[in-house]
Amino acid sequence: MRREAVMKKKIVILGAGLVGKAMAIDLAATFDVTSVDIREEALKQVERRGIKTQQMDFSDIHLLSSLLSGFDLVIGAVPGFLGFQTARAVIEAGKKMVDISFFPRTPFY
């Protein structure tokens, strides 16, 4: 009897700073992880661990929304000034999200 290949859940982590990098490394042991950041140096550190990367400016909401379509889960680990608008874009794209970003204002507007 053949075993069907189990598809790993695809997770995108927005932000490859200290926290985003740590999450990418931990989750990559179990899931198909892609780390996204605007900073090339941050992405190189994650890439050295064998994790897929993509460079992107999160302030381009339309580009961000199109990126999300191929993922099962989005993890937000962006700087505070990007937190609210990034979370809003993810929610509007209909994606499930876990977010650790700080918001400069309350998200309950």
PDB file of C-alpha atoms in Angstrom:
ATOM      1  CA  MET A   1       0.000   0.000   0.000  1.00  0.00           C
ATOM      2  CA  ARG A   2       1.388   3.428  -1.003  1.00  0.00           C
ATOM      3  CA  ARG A   3       1.544   6.262   1.443  1.00  0.00           C
ATOM      4  CA  GLU A   4       0.315   9.614   0.195  1.00  0.00           C
ATOM      5  CA  ALA A   5       2.814  12.427   0.609  1.00  0.00           C
ATOM      6  CA  VAL A   6       1.742  14.744   3.395  1.00  0.00           C
ATOM      7  CA  MET A   7       1.712  18.358   2.264  1.00  0.00           C
ATOM      8  CA  LYS A   8       3.327  20.729   4.719  1.00  0.00           C
ATOM      9  CA  LYS A   9       1.331  23.829   5.617  1.00  0.00           C
ATOM     10  CA  LYS A  10       2.734  26.917   3.939  1.00  0.00           C
ATOM     11  CA  ILE A  11       3.536  29.769   6.320  1.00  0.00           C
ATOM     12  CA  VAL A  12       4.747  33.233   5.410  1.00  0.00           C
ATOM     13  CA  ILE A  13       6.476  35.309   8.065  1.00  0.00           C
ATOM     14  CA  LEU A  14       6.350  39.040   7.454  1.00  0.00           C
ATOM     15  CA  GLY A  15       9.508  40.459   8.983  1.00  0.00           C
ATOM     16  CA  ALA A  16      12.922  38.830   9.371  1.00  0.00           C
ATOM     17  CA  GLY A  17      14.180  40.791  12.366  1.00  0.00           C
ATOM     18  CA  LEU A  18      15.108  39.232  15.715  1.00  0.00           C
ATOM     19  CA  VAL A  19      11.654  37.797  16.425  1.00  0.00           C
ATOM     20  CA  GLY A  20      10.664  36.989  12.829  1.00  0.00           C
ATOM     21  CA  LYS A  21      13.965  35.216  12.228  1.00  0.00           C
ATOM     22  CA  ALA A  22      13.601  33.104  15.372  1.00  0.00           C
ATOM     23  CA  MET A  23      10.059  32.113  14.424  1.00  0.00           C
ATOM     24  CA  ALA A  24      11.118  31.217  10.869  1.00  0.00           C
ATOM     25  CA  ILE A  25      13.927  28.987  12.123  1.00  0.00           C
ATOM     26  CA  ASP A  26      11.694  27.191  14.638  1.00  0.00           C
ATOM     27  CA  LEU A  27       8.733  26.719  12.288  1.00  0.00           C
ATOM     28  CA  ALA A  28      10.850  25.589   9.321  1.00  0.00           C
ATOM     29  CA  ALA A  29      11.515  22.308  11.125  1.00  0.00           C
ATOM     30  CA  THR A  30       7.846  21.374  10.647  1.00  0.00           C
ATOM     31  CA  PHE A  31       6.339  23.671   8.009  1.00  0.00           C
ATOM     32  CA  ASP A  32       7.097  25.106   4.572  1.00  0.00           C
ATOM     33  CA  VAL A  33       8.226  28.600   5.624  1.00  0.00           C
ATOM     34  CA  THR A  34       8.948  31.705   3.572  1.00  0.00           C
ATOM     35  CA  SER A  35      10.423  34.772   5.261  1.00  0.00           C
ATOM     36  CA  VAL A  36       9.680  38.191   3.760  1.00  0.00           C
ATOM     37  CA  ASP A  37      11.406  41.485   4.571  1.00  0.00           C
ATOM     38  CA  ILE A  38      12.608  44.624   2.811  1.00  0.00           C
ATOM     39  CA  ARG A  39      16.123  44.290   4.257  1.00  0.00           C
ATOM     40  CA  GLU A  40      18.435  42.127   2.196  1.00  0.00           C
ATOM     41  CA  GLU A  41      20.825  41.511   5.094  1.00  0.00           C
ATOM     42  CA  ALA A  42      18.033  40.189   7.325  1.00  0.00           C
ATOM     43  CA  LEU A  43      16.918  37.840   4.562  1.00  0.00           C
ATOM     44  CA  LYS A  44      20.458  36.554   4.035  1.00  0.00           C
ATOM     45  CA  GLN A  45      20.617  35.492   7.699  1.00  0.00           C
ATOM     46  CA  VAL A  46      17.393  33.494   7.341  1.00  0.00           C
ATOM     47  CA  GLU A  47      18.402  32.092   3.957  1.00  0.00           C
ATOM     48  CA  ARG A  48      21.605  30.677   5.498  1.00  0.00           C
ATOM     49  CA  ARG A  49      19.316  28.398   7.514  1.00  0.00           C
ATOM     50  CA  GLY A  50      17.780  26.973   4.327  1.00  0.00           C
ATOM     51  CA  ILE A  51      14.563  28.997   4.575  1.00  0.00           C
ATOM     52  CA  LYS A  52      12.969  30.489   1.476  1.00  0.00           C
ATOM     53  CA  THR A  53      12.997  34.271   1.337  1.00  0.00           C
ATOM     54  CA  GLN A  54      11.447  37.085  -0.634  1.00  0.00           C
ATOM     55  CA  GLN A  55      12.311  40.763  -0.543  1.00  0.00           C
ATOM     56  CA  MET A  56       9.319  43.096  -0.350  1.00  0.00           C
ATOM     57  CA  ASP A  57       8.284  46.536   0.833  1.00  0.00           C
ATOM     58  CA  PHE A  58       5.185  46.009   3.026  1.00  0.00           C
ATOM     59  CA  SER A  59       3.984  49.546   2.418  1.00  0.00           C
ATOM     60  CA  ASP A  60       2.828  48.377  -1.050  1.00  0.00           C
ATOM     61  CA  ILE A  61      -0.453  46.853   0.152  1.00  0.00           C
ATOM     62  CA  HIS A  62      -1.487  45.540  -3.289  1.00  0.00           C
ATOM     63  CA  LEU A  63       1.803  43.683  -3.721  1.00  0.00           C
ATOM     64  CA  LEU A  64       1.514  42.308  -0.187  1.00  0.00           C
ATOM     65  CA  SER A  65      -2.038  41.070  -0.835  1.00  0.00           C
ATOM     66  CA  SER A  66      -0.967  39.231  -3.973  1.00  0.00           C
ATOM     67  CA  LEU A  67       1.915  37.564  -2.109  1.00  0.00           C
ATOM     68  CA  LEU A  68      -0.401  36.103   0.525  1.00  0.00           C
ATOM     69  CA  SER A  69      -2.546  34.043  -1.827  1.00  0.00           C
ATOM     70  CA  GLY A  70      -0.255  31.010  -1.778  1.00  0.00           C
ATOM     71  CA  PHE A  71      -0.023  30.623   1.997  1.00  0.00           C
ATOM     72  CA  ASP A  72      -2.110  28.873   4.648  1.00  0.00           C
ATOM     73  CA  LEU A  73      -1.047  31.141   7.513  1.00  0.00           C
ATOM     74  CA  VAL A  74       0.520  34.588   7.855  1.00  0.00           C
ATOM     75  CA  ILE A  75       2.676  35.578  10.815  1.00  0.00           C
ATOM     76  CA  GLY A  76       3.240  39.284  11.347  1.00  0.00           C
ATOM     77  CA  ALA A  77       6.519  40.372  12.913  1.00  0.00           C
ATOM     78  CA  VAL A  78       6.899  43.858  11.439  1.00  0.00           C
ATOM     79  CA  PRO A  79       7.920  47.123  13.118  1.00  0.00           C
ATOM     80  CA  GLY A  80       5.141  48.972  14.958  1.00  0.00           C
ATOM     81  CA  PHE A  81       4.644  51.659  12.331  1.00  0.00           C
ATOM     82  CA  LEU A  82       3.738  48.931   9.802  1.00  0.00           C
ATOM     83  CA  GLY A  83       1.792  46.672  12.168  1.00  0.00           C
ATOM     84  CA  PHE A  84      -1.731  48.032  11.766  1.00  0.00           C
ATOM     85  CA  GLN A  85      -1.726  48.482   7.980  1.00  0.00           C
ATOM     86  CA  THR A  86      -0.096  45.086   7.465  1.00  0.00           C
ATOM     87  CA  ALA A  87      -2.640  43.313   9.685  1.00  0.00           C
ATOM     88  CA  ARG A  88      -5.473  45.091   7.888  1.00  0.00           C
ATOM     89  CA  ALA A  89      -4.146  43.972   4.475  1.00  0.00           C
ATOM     90  CA  VAL A  90      -3.871  40.367   5.652  1.00  0.00           C
ATOM     91  CA  ILE A  91      -7.389  40.356   7.077  1.00  0.00           C
ATOM     92  CA  GLU A  92      -8.800  41.962   3.921  1.00  0.00           C
ATOM     93  CA  ALA A  93      -7.052  39.254   1.880  1.00  0.00           C
ATOM     94  CA  GLY A  94      -9.024  36.686   3.898  1.00  0.00           C
ATOM     95  CA  LYS A  95      -5.980  35.006   5.412  1.00  0.00           C
ATOM     96  CA  LYS A  96      -5.511  33.594   8.901  1.00  0.00           C
ATOM     97  CA  MET A  97      -2.939  35.582  10.853  1.00  0.00           C
ATOM     98  CA  VAL A  98      -0.925  35.487  14.042  1.00  0.00           C
ATOM     99  CA  ASP A  99       0.639  38.843  14.804  1.00  0.00           C
ATOM    100  CA  ILE A 100       3.214  39.992  17.351  1.00  0.00           C
ATOM    101  CA  SER A 101       3.639  43.489  15.919  1.00  0.00           C
ATOM    102  CA  PHE A 102       2.996  46.507  18.087  1.00  0.00           C
ATOM    103  CA  PHE A 103       0.444  49.017  16.825  1.00  0.00           C
ATOM    104  CA  PRO A 104       0.824  52.757  17.368  1.00  0.00           C
ATOM    105  CA  ARG A 105      -2.955  52.837  17.894  1.00  0.00           C
ATOM    106  CA  THR A 106      -5.640  50.424  19.005  1.00  0.00           C
ATOM    107  CA  PRO A 107      -6.641  47.856  16.359  1.00  0.00           C
ATOM    108  CA  PHE A 108     -10.311  48.073  17.409  1.00  0.00           C
ATOM    109  CA  TYR A 109     -11.284  51.132  15.342  1.00  0.00           C
TER     110      TYR A 109
END
